[in-house]
mmCIF file of C-alpha atoms in Angstrom:
data_model
loop_
_atom_site.group_PDB
_atom_site.id
_atom_site.type_symbol
_atom_site.label_atom_id
_atom_site.label_comp_id
_atom_site.label_asym_id
_atom_site.label_seq_id
_atom_site.Cartn_x
_atom_site.Cartn_y
_atom_site.Cartn_z
ATOM 1 C CA UNK A 1 -0.012 -0.159 0.219
ATOM 2 C CA UNK A 2 2.305 2.328 1.129
ATOM 3 C CA UNK A 3 4.802 1.462 -2.203
ATOM 4 C CA UNK A 4 1.423 2.030 -4.478
ATOM 5 C CA UNK A 5 0.887 5.540 -2.690
ATOM 6 C CA UNK A 6 4.396 6.433 -3.533
ATOM 7 C CA UNK A 7 4.613 5.164 -6.780
ATOM 8 C CA UNK A 8 1.390 7.353 -7.337
ATOM 9 C CA UNK A 9 3.260 10.529 -5.588
ATOM 10 C CA UNK A 10 6.172 10.060 -7.889
ATOM 11 C CA UNK A 11 4.110 10.008 -10.602
ATOM 12 C CA UNK A 12 2.029 12.556 -10.593
ATOM 13 C CA UNK A 13 4.710 15.586 -11.256
ATOM 14 C CA UNK A 14 6.133 13.324 -14.001
ATOM 15 C CA UNK A 15 2.731 12.913 -15.821
ATOM 16 C CA UNK A 16 2.145 17.062 -14.921
ATOM 17 C CA UNK A 17 5.510 18.005 -16.413
ATOM 18 C CA UNK A 18 5.007 15.517 -19.421
ATOM 19 C CA UNK A 19 1.491 16.853 -20.027
ATOM 20 C CA UNK A 20 3.188 20.414 -20.203
ATOM 21 C CA UNK A 21 6.028 19.770 -22.387
ATOM 22 C CA UNK A 22 3.048 17.874 -24.528
ATOM 23 C CA UNK A 23 1.248 21.278 -24.255
ATOM 24 C CA UNK A 24 4.536 23.755 -24.980
ATOM 25 C CA UNK A 25 5.462 21.157 -28.308
ATOM 26 C CA UNK A 26 2.534 21.301 -29.530
ATOM 27 C CA UNK A 27 1.767 25.901 -29.006
ATOM 28 C CA UNK A 28 5.156 25.526 -31.434
ATOM 29 C CA UNK A 29 3.151 23.537 -33.796
ATOM 30 C CA UNK A 30 0.308 25.666 -34.256
ATOM 31 C CA UNK A 31 2.661 28.410 -35.964
ATOM 32 C CA UNK A 32 2.821 26.521 -38.558
ATOM 33 C CA UNK A 33 -0.690 24.750 -38.558
ATOM 34 C CA UNK A 34 -4.165 25.519 -36.883
ATOM 35 C CA UNK A 35 -5.306 22.624 -34.161
ATOM 36 C CA UNK A 36 -7.967 22.154 -32.408
ATOM 37 C CA UNK A 37 -8.895 24.825 -29.987
ATOM 38 C CA UNK A 38 -9.344 22.407 -27.160
ATOM 39 C CA UNK A 39 -5.567 21.245 -27.675
ATOM 40 C CA UNK A 40 -6.473 17.823 -27.179
ATOM 41 C CA UNK A 41 -3.148 16.590 -28.904
ATOM 42 C CA UNK A 42 -0.383 15.322 -26.996
ATOM 43 C CA UNK A 43 2.968 15.958 -29.291
ATOM 44 C CA UNK A 44 6.398 14.740 -28.432
ATOM 45 C CA UNK A 45 8.812 14.106 -30.800
ATOM 46 C CA UNK A 46 9.688 10.489 -30.339
ATOM 47 C CA UNK A 47 9.792 7.810 -27.875
ATOM 48 C CA UNK A 48 13.280 8.677 -26.262
ATOM 49 C CA UNK A 49 11.944 11.990 -24.824
ATOM 50 C CA UNK A 50 8.536 10.210 -23.106
ATOM 51 C CA UNK A 51 11.330 7.669 -21.391
ATOM 52 C CA UNK A 52 13.112 10.569 -20.053
ATOM 53 C CA UNK A 53 9.815 11.990 -18.739
ATOM 54 C CA UNK A 54 8.963 8.843 -17.663
ATOM 55 C CA UNK A 55 11.636 7.791 -15.572
ATOM 56 C CA UNK A 56 11.532 4.157 -16.149
ATOM 57 C CA UNK A 57 7.414 4.386 -16.338
ATOM 58 C CA UNK A 58 7.076 3.797 -19.475
ATOM 59 C CA UNK A 59 3.778 1.297 -19.460
ATOM 60 C CA UNK A 60 1.983 3.624 -16.964
ATOM 61 C CA UNK A 61 2.893 6.611 -19.371
ATOM 62 C CA UNK A 62 1.739 4.494 -22.354
ATOM 63 C CA UNK A 63 -1.725 3.480 -21.118
ATOM 64 C CA UNK A 64 -2.666 7.148 -20.316
ATOM 65 C CA UNK A 65 -0.814 8.106 -24.084
ATOM 66 C CA UNK A 66 -3.328 5.223 -25.892
ATOM 67 C CA UNK A 67 -6.198 6.523 -23.802
ATOM 68 C CA UNK A 68 -6.072 10.124 -25.805
ATOM 69 C CA UNK A 69 -4.968 8.067 -28.754
ATOM 70 C CA UNK A 70 -8.254 6.257 -28.395
ATOM 71 C CA UNK A 71 -10.016 8.842 -27.601
ATOM 72 C CA UNK A 72 -9.031 10.914 -30.286
ATOM 73 C CA UNK A 73 -9.607 8.716 -33.052
ATOM 74 C CA UNK A 74 -13.523 8.579 -31.776
ATOM 75 C CA UNK A 75 -13.727 12.456 -31.066
ATOM 76 C CA UNK A 76 -12.704 12.941 -35.078
ATOM 77 C CA UNK A 77 -14.685 9.538 -36.545
ATOM 78 C CA UNK A 78 -17.778 11.019 -35.189
ATOM 79 C CA UNK A 79 -16.839 14.634 -36.487
ATOM 80 C CA UNK A 80 -14.552 15.987 -39.091
ATOM 81 C CA UNK A 81 -12.257 12.520 -40.052
ATOM 82 C CA UNK A 82 -9.263 14.649 -39.748
ATOM 83 C CA UNK A 83 -7.062 12.152 -37.898
ATOM 84 C CA UNK A 84 -3.671 13.824 -38.963
ATOM 85 C CA UNK A 85 -1.795 13.051 -35.471
ATOM 86 C CA UNK A 86 -2.865 9.678 -35.317
ATOM 87 C CA UNK A 87 -0.235 7.607 -36.681
ATOM 88 C CA UNK A 88 2.045 9.864 -34.392
ATOM 89 C CA UNK A 89 0.820 8.805 -31.583
ATOM 90 C CA UNK A 90 0.541 5.460 -31.987
ATOM 91 C CA UNK A 91 4.679 4.987 -32.676
ATOM 92 C CA UNK A 92 4.267 7.039 -29.318
ATOM 93 C CA UNK A 93 2.396 4.709 -27.524
ATOM 94 C CA UNK A 94 4.134 1.111 -29.141
ATOM 95 C CA UNK A 95 7.630 3.118 -28.117
ATOM 96 C CA UNK A 96 6.770 2.874 -24.802
ATOM 97 C CA UNK A 97 5.909 0.055 -24.870
ATOM 98 C CA UNK A 98 6.533 -2.376 -27.711
ATOM 99 C CA UNK A 99 4.216 -5.428 -26.248
ATOM 100 C CA UNK A 100 1.154 -3.617 -26.561
ATOM 101 C CA UNK A 101 -0.038 -5.816 -28.939
ATOM 102 C CA UNK A 102 -3.455 -4.214 -29.307
ATOM 103 C CA UNK A 103 -1.936 -0.677 -29.982
ATOM 104 C CA UNK A 104 -1.009 -2.168 -32.677
ATOM 105 C CA UNK A 105 -3.871 -4.072 -34.475
ATOM 106 C CA UNK A 106 -5.854 -0.753 -34.043
ATOM 107 C CA UNK A 107 -3.473 0.926 -35.909
ATOM 108 C CA UNK A 108 -2.939 -1.250 -38.369
ATOM 109 C CA UNK A 109 -6.113 -1.564 -39.474
ATOM 110 C CA UNK A 110 -7.764 1.895 -39.105
ATOM 111 C CA UNK A 111 -4.814 3.094 -40.763
ATOM 112 C CA UNK A 112 -5.842 1.498 -43.889
ATOM 113 C CA UNK A 113 -9.294 1.457 -43.400
ATOM 114 C CA UNK A 114 -10.737 4.223 -42.249
ATOM 115 C CA UNK A 115 -7.187 6.501 -43.002
ATOM 116 C CA UNK A 116 -6.918 5.801 -46.035
ATOM 117 C CA UNK A 117 -2.986 5.427 -45.410
ATOM 118 C CA UNK A 118 -1.765 1.651 -46.295
ATOM 119 C CA UNK A 119 1.786 2.569 -46.293
ATOM 120 C CA UNK A 120 1.660 4.362 -43.034
ATOM 121 C CA UNK A 121 -0.100 1.128 -41.864
ATOM 122 C CA UNK A 122 2.756 -1.273 -43.658
ATOM 123 C CA UNK A 123 5.268 0.766 -41.476
ATOM 124 C CA UNK A 124 3.193 0.221 -37.960
ATOM 125 C CA UNK A 125 2.683 -3.413 -38.655
ATOM 126 C CA UNK A 126 6.510 -3.950 -39.877
ATOM 127 C CA UNK A 127 7.233 -2.543 -36.061
ATOM 128 C CA UNK A 128 4.937 -5.464 -34.583
ATOM 129 C CA UNK A 129 6.337 -8.087 -36.298
ATOM 130 C CA UNK A 130 9.763 -7.346 -35.440
ATOM 131 C CA UNK A 131 8.636 -6.899 -31.565
ATOM 132 C CA UNK A 132 6.894 -10.629 -32.229
ATOM 133 C CA UNK A 133 8.378 -12.407 -35.285
ATOM 134 C CA UNK A 134 6.002 -15.457 -33.755
ATOM 135 C CA UNK A 135 2.939 -13.673 -33.846
ATOM 136 C CA UNK A 136 0.485 -14.930 -36.474
ATOM 137 C CA UNK A 137 -1.465 -12.293 -36.608
ATOM 138 C CA UNK A 138 0.696 -9.303 -37.498
ATOM 139 C CA UNK A 139 1.951 -11.312 -40.781
ATOM 140 C CA UNK A 140 -1.570 -12.029 -41.814
ATOM 141 C CA UNK A 141 -2.790 -8.336 -40.834
ATOM 142 C CA UNK A 142 0.120 -6.671 -43.417
ATOM 143 C CA UNK A 143 -0.260 -9.710 -46.266
ATOM 144 C CA UNK A 144 -3.500 -8.481 -46.538
ATOM 145 C CA UNK A 145 -2.844 -4.844 -46.292
ATOM 146 C CA UNK A 146 -0.204 -5.438 -49.343
ATOM 147 C CA UNK A 147 -2.863 -7.737 -51.051
ATOM 148 C CA UNK A 148 -6.054 -5.187 -50.930
ATOM 149 C CA UNK A 149 -4.711 -1.981 -50.509
ATOM 150 C CA UNK A 150 -1.554 -2.058 -52.097
ATOM 151 C CA UNK A 151 -1.804 -4.670 -55.018
ATOM 152 C CA UNK A 152 1.102 -5.943 -54.524
ATOM 153 C CA UNK A 153 0.546 -9.647 -54.355
ATOM 154 C CA UNK A 154 3.749 -11.529 -54.114
ATOM 155 C CA UNK A 155 4.357 -9.336 -50.744
ATOM 156 C CA UNK A 156 1.092 -10.354 -49.703
ATOM 157 C CA UNK A 157 1.843 -14.037 -50.789
ATOM 158 C CA UNK A 158 5.282 -14.217 -48.504
ATOM 159 C CA UNK A 159 2.897 -12.291 -45.708
ATOM 160 C CA UNK A 160 0.448 -14.742 -45.954
ATOM 161 C CA UNK A 161 2.389 -18.393 -46.242
ATOM 162 C CA UNK A 162 5.211 -16.783 -43.368
ATOM 163 C CA UNK A 163 1.667 -16.274 -41.436
ATOM 164 C CA UNK A 164 -0.164 -19.589 -41.850
ATOM 165 C CA UNK A 165 3.218 -21.750 -40.683
ATOM 166 C CA UNK A 166 3.196 -20.050 -37.519
ATOM 167 C CA UNK A 167 1.696 -22.219 -33.937
ATOM 168 C CA UNK A 168 -2.074 -20.525 -33.270
ATOM 169 C CA UNK A 169 -3.019 -19.383 -37.154
ATOM 170 C CA UNK A 170 -6.308 -20.258 -37.890
ATOM 171 C CA UNK A 171 -7.519 -22.219 -41.047
ATOM 172 C CA UNK A 172 -8.877 -19.322 -42.736
ATOM 173 C CA UNK A 173 -5.072 -17.757 -42.852
ATOM 174 C CA UNK A 174 -3.942 -20.746 -44.690
ATOM 175 C CA UNK A 175 -6.735 -21.264 -47.373
ATOM 176 C CA UNK A 176 -6.319 -17.443 -48.072
ATOM 177 C CA UNK A 177 -2.185 -18.148 -48.069
ATOM 178 C CA UNK A 178 -2.797 -21.036 -50.757
ATOM 179 C CA UNK A 179 -5.804 -19.726 -52.916
ATOM 180 C CA UNK A 180 -4.593 -17.283 -55.715
ATOM 181 C CA UNK A 181 -4.717 -13.497 -55.051
ATOM 182 C CA UNK A 182 -7.817 -11.864 -56.484
ATOM 183 C CA UNK A 183 -6.838 -8.714 -55.472
ATOM 184 C CA UNK A 184 -9.446 -6.609 -56.629
ATOM 185 C CA UNK A 185 -12.232 -9.693 -54.921
ATOM 186 C CA UNK A 186 -14.016 -7.801 -51.983
ATOM 187 C CA UNK A 187 -14.898 -10.915 -50.644
ATOM 188 C CA UNK A 188 -11.549 -11.444 -48.788
ATOM 189 C CA UNK A 189 -12.425 -7.795 -47.522
ATOM 190 C CA UNK A 190 -15.700 -9.053 -46.420
ATOM 191 C CA UNK A 191 -13.314 -11.993 -44.218
ATOM 192 C CA UNK A 192 -11.392 -9.668 -43.088
ATOM 193 C CA UNK A 193 -13.892 -7.143 -41.414
ATOM 194 C CA UNK A 194 -15.813 -10.055 -40.316
ATOM 195 C CA UNK A 195 -13.253 -11.831 -38.332
ATOM 196 C CA UNK A 196 -11.915 -8.519 -37.392
ATOM 197 C CA UNK A 197 -15.530 -6.772 -35.811
ATOM 198 C CA UNK A 198 -15.387 -10.518 -33.698
ATOM 199 C CA UNK A 199 -12.553 -9.140 -32.325
ATOM 200 C CA UNK A 200 -12.143 -5.404 -31.565
ATOM 201 C CA UNK A 201 -13.894 -3.866 -28.244
ATOM 202 C CA UNK A 202 -13.500 -0.751 -28.988
ATOM 203 C CA UNK A 203 -16.879 1.247 -30.245
ATOM 204 C CA UNK A 204 -15.311 3.258 -32.428
ATOM 205 C CA UNK A 205 -13.252 0.723 -34.306
ATOM 206 C CA UNK A 206 -16.456 -1.257 -35.060
ATOM 207 C CA UNK A 207 -18.232 1.397 -36.443
ATOM 208 C CA UNK A 208 -15.474 1.877 -39.077
ATOM 209 C CA UNK A 209 -15.841 -1.963 -39.977
ATOM 210 C CA UNK A 210 -19.044 -2.213 -39.895
ATOM 211 C CA UNK A 211 -19.425 0.732 -42.438
ATOM 212 C CA UNK A 212 -17.684 -0.416 -44.906
ATOM 213 C CA UNK A 213 -18.273 -3.867 -44.178
ATOM 214 C CA UNK A 214 -21.398 -2.484 -45.608
ATOM 215 C CA UNK A 215 -20.104 -0.838 -47.952
ATOM 216 C CA UNK A 216 -18.490 -4.192 -49.439
ATOM 217 C CA UNK A 217 -21.450 -6.698 -49.133
ATOM 218 C CA UNK A 218 -23.794 -3.578 -50.870
ATOM 219 C CA UNK A 219 -20.639 -4.014 -53.389
ATOM 220 C CA UNK A 220 -21.023 -7.943 -54.040
ATOM 221 C CA UNK A 221 -24.663 -7.803 -54.231
ATOM 222 C CA UNK A 222 -24.288 -5.131 -57.467
ATOM 223 C CA UNK A 223 -21.761 -7.708 -58.749
ATOM 224 C CA UNK A 224 -24.270 -10.271 -58.268
ATOM 225 C CA UNK A 225 -27.271 -8.875 -59.791
ATOM 226 C CA UNK A 226 -25.311 -7.573 -63.110
ATOM 227 C CA UNK A 227 -24.239 -11.353 -63.714
ATOM 228 C CA UNK A 228 -27.711 -12.230 -63.211
ATOM 229 C CA UNK A 229 -28.939 -9.543 -65.411
ATOM 230 C CA UNK A 230 -25.928 -10.556 -68.576
ATOM 231 C CA UNK A 231 -27.022 -14.113 -67.991
#
């Protein structure tokens, strides 16, 4: 109990100072570009600076920043869809806590599907693979991003085959790795979104995935109608 209280007393001024530094850095950035009047974004140049400020309490500070990141994403999803700082915030959190697998998954998925920045998603997922080389999930996510968004069949095949060989990989990964890549086929995307929906607990992420899923299902329905009319 005493140790926990001591830890809290140490973290309070550290966190206050960190937030003060973040606020100061953001004010400097506003000279170049307009940001939200509520000053919602916490900005620092890199995770090393946060490491110094945290005095070793990296995981605790990463949790604080992750909460801020999810709040930032959810707010902008409901308003202007301006996610300018989302990618940077994702990297800050994973720099502080490379073991936060849920952060890689969330950021890697949303960067492609909502922000339409698959190259940034590849960066996040590559970072995840380097930290967690035995995780099939990140190879699968990167492989799908290569296939569906970047139309890079060779890179996709390489990642999906590697994912299928890892322990715990579900059957659908093996099936996807074995089949001929059809880059424009929305059925694979529907399977991806359905699986992602089953594994998310974040309301904003779920809303994005459902929205994209409805679009794809409509696309498939229209394709079926065209084939029916043609016959």
